[in-house]
């Protein structure tokens, strides 16, 4: 299960990066790739979320859950005519990266 989750997270990250690059070039596929990456990231975050810590009222777990909801709102808002949809996508990706920075490893094994 751990390998599947790792592959899911890697695929989500790649889709987010490639989608952002396509959006910068003005390609219409970039939005679909970015939303696909965010949806996979939401699934990954929900599958790895530690719900018992939420009952203990850990502040970091509450922020992580809020970040998941922010990503969901950003995905839903993307299908509307809102002017702030790209800003909310950027904020949701940055908040997710900031809150889950320990998962990003630059160490060589």
PDB file of C-alpha atoms in Angstrom:
ATOM      1  CA  UNK A   1       0.000   0.000   0.000  1.00  0.00           C
ATOM      2  CA  UNK A   2       2.883   2.333   0.800  1.00  0.00           C
ATOM      3  CA  UNK A   3       4.296   1.991  -2.733  1.00  0.00           C
ATOM      4  CA  UNK A   4       0.909   2.759  -4.258  1.00  0.00           C
ATOM      5  CA  UNK A   5       0.589   5.888  -2.119  1.00  0.00           C
ATOM      6  CA  UNK A   6       4.110   6.956  -3.061  1.00  0.00           C
ATOM      7  CA  UNK A   7       3.326   6.473  -6.760  1.00  0.00           C
ATOM      8  CA  UNK A   8       0.060   8.403  -6.337  1.00  0.00           C
ATOM      9  CA  UNK A   9       1.869  11.329  -4.699  1.00  0.00           C
ATOM     10  CA  UNK A  10       4.589  11.330  -7.359  1.00  0.00           C
ATOM     11  CA  UNK A  11       2.030  11.281 -10.172  1.00  0.00           C
ATOM     12  CA  UNK A  12       0.065  14.105  -8.536  1.00  0.00           C
ATOM     13  CA  UNK A  13       3.195  16.226  -8.212  1.00  0.00           C
ATOM     14  CA  UNK A  14       4.206  15.619 -11.829  1.00  0.00           C
ATOM     15  CA  UNK A  15       0.722  16.485 -13.079  1.00  0.00           C
ATOM     16  CA  UNK A  16       0.668  19.717 -11.068  1.00  0.00           C
ATOM     17  CA  UNK A  17       4.063  20.812 -12.402  1.00  0.00           C
ATOM     18  CA  UNK A  18       3.354  19.856 -16.024  1.00  0.00           C
ATOM     19  CA  UNK A  19      -0.112  21.416 -15.844  1.00  0.00           C
ATOM     20  CA  UNK A  20       1.331  24.671 -14.552  1.00  0.00           C
ATOM     21  CA  UNK A  21       3.884  24.712 -17.364  1.00  0.00           C
ATOM     22  CA  UNK A  22       1.171  24.111 -19.976  1.00  0.00           C
ATOM     23  CA  UNK A  23      -0.943  26.908 -18.478  1.00  0.00           C
ATOM     24  CA  UNK A  24       2.021  29.278 -18.745  1.00  0.00           C
ATOM     25  CA  UNK A  25       2.297  28.416 -22.446  1.00  0.00           C
ATOM     26  CA  UNK A  26      -1.409  29.020 -22.972  1.00  0.00           C
ATOM     27  CA  UNK A  27      -2.293  25.415 -23.752  1.00  0.00           C
ATOM     28  CA  UNK A  28      -5.803  24.242 -22.906  1.00  0.00           C
ATOM     29  CA  UNK A  29      -4.611  20.863 -21.587  1.00  0.00           C
ATOM     30  CA  UNK A  30      -2.736  22.514 -18.736  1.00  0.00           C
ATOM     31  CA  UNK A  31      -5.868  23.207 -16.727  1.00  0.00           C
ATOM     32  CA  UNK A  32      -7.002  19.595 -16.959  1.00  0.00           C
ATOM     33  CA  UNK A  33      -3.572  18.321 -15.921  1.00  0.00           C
ATOM     34  CA  UNK A  34      -3.392  20.735 -13.003  1.00  0.00           C
ATOM     35  CA  UNK A  35      -6.862  19.825 -11.741  1.00  0.00           C
ATOM     36  CA  UNK A  36      -6.060  16.118 -12.182  1.00  0.00           C
ATOM     37  CA  UNK A  37      -2.919  16.559 -10.111  1.00  0.00           C
ATOM     38  CA  UNK A  38      -4.827  18.405  -7.391  1.00  0.00           C
ATOM     39  CA  UNK A  39      -7.521  15.711  -7.260  1.00  0.00           C
ATOM     40  CA  UNK A  40      -4.874  12.985  -6.916  1.00  0.00           C
ATOM     41  CA  UNK A  41      -3.163  15.063  -4.239  1.00  0.00           C
ATOM     42  CA  UNK A  42      -6.471  15.387  -2.367  1.00  0.00           C
ATOM     43  CA  UNK A  43      -6.935  11.598  -2.468  1.00  0.00           C
ATOM     44  CA  UNK A  44      -3.376  11.087  -1.238  1.00  0.00           C
ATOM     45  CA  UNK A  45      -3.786  13.575   1.598  1.00  0.00           C
ATOM     46  CA  UNK A  46      -7.084  12.017   2.704  1.00  0.00           C
ATOM     47  CA  UNK A  47      -5.633   8.486   2.634  1.00  0.00           C
ATOM     48  CA  UNK A  48      -2.594   9.495   4.690  1.00  0.00           C
ATOM     49  CA  UNK A  49      -4.354  11.902   7.070  1.00  0.00           C
ATOM     50  CA  UNK A  50      -4.099  11.000  10.761  1.00  0.00           C
ATOM     51  CA  UNK A  51      -7.704  11.425  11.914  1.00  0.00           C
ATOM     52  CA  UNK A  52      -7.070  10.491  15.598  1.00  0.00           C
ATOM     53  CA  UNK A  53      -4.841  13.573  15.934  1.00  0.00           C
ATOM     54  CA  UNK A  54      -7.812  15.675  14.878  1.00  0.00           C
ATOM     55  CA  UNK A  55      -9.764  14.408  17.906  1.00  0.00           C
ATOM     56  CA  UNK A  56      -6.915  15.506  20.182  1.00  0.00           C
ATOM     57  CA  UNK A  57      -7.138  18.964  18.580  1.00  0.00           C
ATOM     58  CA  UNK A  58      -3.634  19.143  17.164  1.00  0.00           C
ATOM     59  CA  UNK A  59      -3.232  22.496  15.425  1.00  0.00           C
ATOM     60  CA  UNK A  60      -1.056  21.142  12.610  1.00  0.00           C
ATOM     61  CA  UNK A  61      -3.605  18.453  11.729  1.00  0.00           C
ATOM     62  CA  UNK A  62      -6.368  21.074  11.653  1.00  0.00           C
ATOM     63  CA  UNK A  63      -4.283  23.176   9.256  1.00  0.00           C
ATOM     64  CA  UNK A  64      -3.651  20.097   7.096  1.00  0.00           C
ATOM     65  CA  UNK A  65      -7.380  19.379   6.941  1.00  0.00           C
ATOM     66  CA  UNK A  66      -8.038  23.027   6.080  1.00  0.00           C
ATOM     67  CA  UNK A  67      -5.467  22.745   3.295  1.00  0.00           C
ATOM     68  CA  UNK A  68      -7.306  19.721   1.892  1.00  0.00           C
ATOM     69  CA  UNK A  69     -10.587  21.646   1.921  1.00  0.00           C
ATOM     70  CA  UNK A  70      -8.847  24.614   0.283  1.00  0.00           C
ATOM     71  CA  UNK A  71      -7.684  22.326  -2.538  1.00  0.00           C
ATOM     72  CA  UNK A  72     -11.236  21.020  -2.930  1.00  0.00           C
ATOM     73  CA  UNK A  73     -12.625  24.556  -3.128  1.00  0.00           C
ATOM     74  CA  UNK A  74      -9.919  25.493  -5.646  1.00  0.00           C
ATOM     75  CA  UNK A  75     -10.872  22.534  -7.848  1.00  0.00           C
ATOM     76  CA  UNK A  76     -14.573  23.407  -7.680  1.00  0.00           C
ATOM     77  CA  UNK A  77     -13.932  27.115  -8.222  1.00  0.00           C
ATOM     78  CA  UNK A  78     -11.904  26.347 -11.322  1.00  0.00           C
ATOM     79  CA  UNK A  79     -15.069  25.300 -13.181  1.00  0.00           C
ATOM     80  CA  UNK A  80     -16.759  28.644 -12.483  1.00  0.00           C
ATOM     81  CA  UNK A  81     -16.125  32.030 -14.034  1.00  0.00           C
ATOM     82  CA  UNK A  82     -14.371  33.357 -10.952  1.00  0.00           C
ATOM     83  CA  UNK A  83     -11.524  35.799 -11.448  1.00  0.00           C
ATOM     84  CA  UNK A  84      -9.616  34.388  -8.481  1.00  0.00           C
ATOM     85  CA  UNK A  85      -9.481  30.723  -9.530  1.00  0.00           C
ATOM     86  CA  UNK A  86      -5.782  30.728 -10.454  1.00  0.00           C
ATOM     87  CA  UNK A  87      -4.872  32.637  -7.299  1.00  0.00           C
ATOM     88  CA  UNK A  88      -6.709  30.103  -5.143  1.00  0.00           C
ATOM     89  CA  UNK A  89      -5.006  27.232  -6.986  1.00  0.00           C
ATOM     90  CA  UNK A  90      -1.610  28.777  -6.276  1.00  0.00           C
ATOM     91  CA  UNK A  91      -2.466  29.412  -2.610  1.00  0.00           C
ATOM     92  CA  UNK A  92      -3.735  25.845  -2.161  1.00  0.00           C
ATOM     93  CA  UNK A  93      -0.585  24.346  -3.708  1.00  0.00           C
ATOM     94  CA  UNK A  94       1.698  26.586  -1.638  1.00  0.00           C
ATOM     95  CA  UNK A  95      -0.170  25.859   1.598  1.00  0.00           C
ATOM     96  CA  UNK A  96      -0.010  22.127   0.903  1.00  0.00           C
ATOM     97  CA  UNK A  97       3.718  22.336   0.216  1.00  0.00           C
ATOM     98  CA  UNK A  98       4.350  24.427   3.325  1.00  0.00           C
ATOM     99  CA  UNK A  99       2.326  22.197   5.668  1.00  0.00           C
ATOM    100  CA  UNK A 100       3.740  18.934   4.326  1.00  0.00           C
ATOM    101  CA  UNK A 101       7.332  20.032   3.821  1.00  0.00           C
ATOM    102  CA  UNK A 102       8.715  17.043   5.744  1.00  0.00           C
ATOM    103  CA  UNK A 103       7.584  14.719   2.947  1.00  0.00           C
ATOM    104  CA  UNK A 104       9.847  16.480   0.465  1.00  0.00           C
ATOM    105  CA  UNK A 105      13.261  14.929   0.861  1.00  0.00           C
ATOM    106  CA  UNK A 106      16.464  16.157  -0.706  1.00  0.00           C
ATOM    107  CA  UNK A 107      18.620  13.492   0.937  1.00  0.00           C
ATOM    108  CA  UNK A 108      20.473  10.871  -1.076  1.00  0.00           C
ATOM    109  CA  UNK A 109      20.214   7.325   0.173  1.00  0.00           C
TER     110      UNK A 109
END
